[in-house]
Amino acid sequence: MKSVFPYDSVELSASGREVVILDQTQLPNQEKFLHLTSAEEIFYAITRLKVRGAPAIGIAAAFGLAMCINRFRTRSLAALEKEFLRVKRYLFISRPTAVNLMWSLDRMERCFYATKQSLGTTEDKHAIEVIRNALTAEARAIKAEDVRMCEVISELGFSLLHPGCSILTHCNAGHLAVSKFGTALGPIYYAQQQGYSPKVYCDETRPLLQGARLTAYELTKAGIDVTLVCDNMAATLMAQGKVDFVFVGCDRVAANGDVANKIGTNGVAIIAKYYKVPVYVFAPTSTIDLTSASGNDIVIEERPAFEVTDMYYTKPMAPKGVQVYNPAFDITPASLVTGIVTEKGIIKPREVKNILKKG
Ligand code: MRU
């Protein structure tokens, strides 16, 4: 599969001492890369959505943790361990909903202790070097696995499509949100490469406009037929028979098949059910969280009021001090989801519990 972009949205420099991200808050107007060199900069980049999208957040956090450990100057293994845990706990709370963040940081912690244990009583200087290398390799492996996952998911998603089909998508689950290619947008790129000429309707995705700024940008760049619509236009499109499929990404899948994704996804799924349009949720297994029994157990991030009242406007678009409710995600019940596309296969929401057992 060919990538649309000559660069990735998240990268670890060859030295392992810088995390390089494409600042997504500057898109579509400017492709500006940031070189992050501290835990605070990584934390800020994640909370302010300079890097965003569940898999990309997980990769950025793993790279950030490895980078901080590579930069931490010490001769003491105990001090290194203390710093590792400090940075891990700090990044762990940078955003609450996308489970890939916690998943990748926990994986880095398992790597730290497995490596430490394997070293026995080696002197600290040597142990520190080995642990640094192991953490850097683990973070790079998380990204490499994500690339592979996206390729597989893209091919599986493609198998659902037909030439000339039209897809409605919400938020951004493309190249920018992952390592490469995307999840919900991956099949669309693949379909284009296979000559299917897919047509995409892209919700603008209020309030932070991930659809307008990022999805429309990506798809335009790839030469895909994309039409931007406001979030309240999905019913009109479906009533006119213009949508064959809804494809969306996901931040967390609960054990019962409920899915958390960008605010507005549930509304799209409800409309799709009414108009009998299939809804596919694209979720790598790193997004499945069996400790959440249902969507009720998933923490939904609430974001600041100014994102609704002021952001992207030249003047405030609401009276000063008005109460604002700004949940960043919603839960789409399993009953509205036609299928969940994982790298291990396309499953029914009720099959989520078993998919992690599959090799
Ligand atoms: O707040 P964001 O922009 O990080 O929200 C992103 C989404 O909701 C995506 O759909 C999801 O993370 C899947 S990305 C492959």
PDB file of C-alpha atoms and ligand atoms in Angstrom, residues 24 46 49 51-57 95 97-98 100 146 149-150 169-179 182-185 205 208-211 213-214 248-252 260-263 265 282-284 287 301 303 328-330, ligand 1:
ATOM      1  CA  GLN A  24      -2.029  19.137  13.613  1.00  0.00           C
ATOM      2  CA  ILE A  46      -1.121  15.649  23.448  1.00  0.00           C
ATOM      3  CA  LEU A  49      -4.188  18.045  20.119  1.00  0.00           C
ATOM      4  CA  VAL A  51      -0.773  15.160  18.022  1.00  0.00           C
ATOM      5  CA  ARG A  52      -4.153  13.418  18.196  1.00  0.00           C
ATOM      6  CA  GLY A  53      -6.066  10.330  17.163  1.00  0.00           C
ATOM      7  CA  ALA A  54      -5.975   7.301  19.451  1.00  0.00           C
ATOM      8  CA  PRO A  55      -3.075   5.320  17.875  1.00  0.00           C
ATOM      9  CA  ALA A  56      -0.975   8.452  17.254  1.00  0.00           C
ATOM     10  CA  ILE A  57      -1.384   9.510  20.895  1.00  0.00           C
ATOM     11  CA  ARG A  95      -5.935  12.521  27.832  1.00  0.00           C
ATOM     12  CA  THR A  97     -10.530   8.478  26.663  1.00  0.00           C
ATOM     13  CA  ALA A  98      -8.208   6.947  24.048  1.00  0.00           C
ATOM     14  CA  ASN A 100      -4.123   3.393  23.266  1.00  0.00           C
ATOM     15  CA  ASP A 146       0.638   0.090  14.155  1.00  0.00           C
ATOM     16  CA  MET A 149      -2.174  -3.071  11.671  1.00  0.00           C
ATOM     17  CA  CYS A 150      -3.280  -0.165   9.473  1.00  0.00           C
ATOM     18  CA  THR A 169     -16.868   9.632   7.878  1.00  0.00           C
ATOM     19  CA  HIS A 170     -16.719  11.620  11.098  1.00  0.00           C
ATOM     20  CA  CYS A 171     -13.644  13.166  12.741  1.00  0.00           C
ATOM     21  CA  ASN A 172     -10.251  12.042  11.424  1.00  0.00           C
ATOM     22  CA  ALA A 173      -9.149   8.429  11.478  1.00  0.00           C
ATOM     23  CA  GLY A 174      -6.589   8.756   8.712  1.00  0.00           C
ATOM     24  CA  HIS A 175      -2.841   8.951   8.274  1.00  0.00           C
ATOM     25  CA  LEU A 176      -2.590  11.854  10.706  1.00  0.00           C
ATOM     26  CA  ALA A 177      -4.327   9.930  13.496  1.00  0.00           C
ATOM     27  CA  VAL A 178      -2.090   6.854  13.370  1.00  0.00           C
ATOM     28  CA  SER A 179       1.369   5.832  12.216  1.00  0.00           C
ATOM     29  CA  GLY A 182      -5.195   5.335   8.859  1.00  0.00           C
ATOM     30  CA  THR A 183      -7.918   3.069  10.174  1.00  0.00           C
ATOM     31  CA  ALA A 184     -11.315   4.262   8.861  1.00  0.00           C
ATOM     32  CA  LEU A 185      -9.633   6.131   5.989  1.00  0.00           C
ATOM     33  CA  THR A 205     -16.714  17.581  13.249  1.00  0.00           C
ATOM     34  CA  LEU A 208     -12.344  21.251  16.717  1.00  0.00           C
ATOM     35  CA  LEU A 209     -13.016  20.567  13.046  1.00  0.00           C
ATOM     36  CA  GLN A 210     -10.934  17.422  12.706  1.00  0.00           C
ATOM     37  CA  GLY A 211     -13.060  16.547   9.676  1.00  0.00           C
ATOM     38  CA  ARG A 213      -9.138  20.605   8.831  1.00  0.00           C
ATOM     39  CA  LEU A 214      -7.641  17.112   8.754  1.00  0.00           C
ATOM     40  CA  VAL A 248     -15.465   5.847  11.706  1.00  0.00           C
ATOM     41  CA  GLY A 249     -12.480   5.366  13.974  1.00  0.00           C
ATOM     42  CA  CYS A 250     -12.574   4.632  17.655  1.00  0.00           C
ATOM     43  CA  ASP A 251     -10.912   5.639  20.918  1.00  0.00           C
ATOM     44  CA  ARG A 252     -12.008   2.717  23.061  1.00  0.00           C
ATOM     45  CA  ALA A 260     -16.283   5.599  22.242  1.00  0.00           C
ATOM     46  CA  ASN A 261     -15.433   7.915  19.391  1.00  0.00           C
ATOM     47  CA  LYS A 262     -15.487  11.619  18.584  1.00  0.00           C
ATOM     48  CA  ILE A 263     -18.569  13.464  19.802  1.00  0.00           C
ATOM     49  CA  THR A 265     -20.537   9.592  16.168  1.00  0.00           C
ATOM     50  CA  PHE A 282     -12.344   0.701  12.776  1.00  0.00           C
ATOM     51  CA  ALA A 283     -10.513  -0.327  15.902  1.00  0.00           C
ATOM     52  CA  PRO A 284      -7.097  -1.937  16.277  1.00  0.00           C
ATOM     53  CA  THR A 287      -8.188   0.125  21.310  1.00  0.00           C
ATOM     54  CA  GLU A 301     -13.032  13.815  28.221  1.00  0.00           C
ATOM     55  CA  ARG A 303     -12.753  20.095  27.032  1.00  0.00           C
ATOM     56  CA  ALA A 328     -15.042  15.398  23.330  1.00  0.00           C
ATOM     57  CA  PHE A 329     -16.410  11.888  22.742  1.00  0.00           C
ATOM     58  CA  ASP A 330     -19.636   9.945  22.885  1.00  0.00           C
TER      59      ASP A 330
HETATM   60  O1  MRU B   1      -9.951  14.327  19.915  1.00  0.00           O
HETATM   61  P1  MRU B   1      -9.276  13.531  18.833  1.00  0.00           P
HETATM   62  O2  MRU B   1      -9.069  14.322  17.587  1.00  0.00           O
HETATM   63  O3  MRU B   1      -8.029  12.863  19.324  1.00  0.00           O
HETATM   64  O4  MRU B   1     -10.331  12.395  18.492  1.00  0.00           O
HETATM   65  C1  MRU B   1      -9.973  11.434  17.550  1.00  0.00           C
HETATM   66  C2  MRU B   1     -11.052  10.473  17.221  1.00  0.00           C
HETATM   67  O5  MRU B   1     -12.124  10.489  17.784  1.00  0.00           O
HETATM   68  C3  MRU B   1     -10.711   9.409  16.219  1.00  0.00           C
HETATM   69  O6  MRU B   1     -11.842   9.012  15.513  1.00  0.00           O
HETATM   70  C4  MRU B   1     -10.123   8.188  16.940  1.00  0.00           C
HETATM   71  O7  MRU B   1      -9.098   8.562  17.796  1.00  0.00           O
HETATM   72  C5  MRU B   1      -9.639   7.153  15.995  1.00  0.00           C
HETATM   73  S1  MRU B   1      -8.149   7.603  15.190  1.00  0.00           S
HETATM   74  C6  MRU B   1      -7.682   6.303  14.209  1.00  0.00           C
END
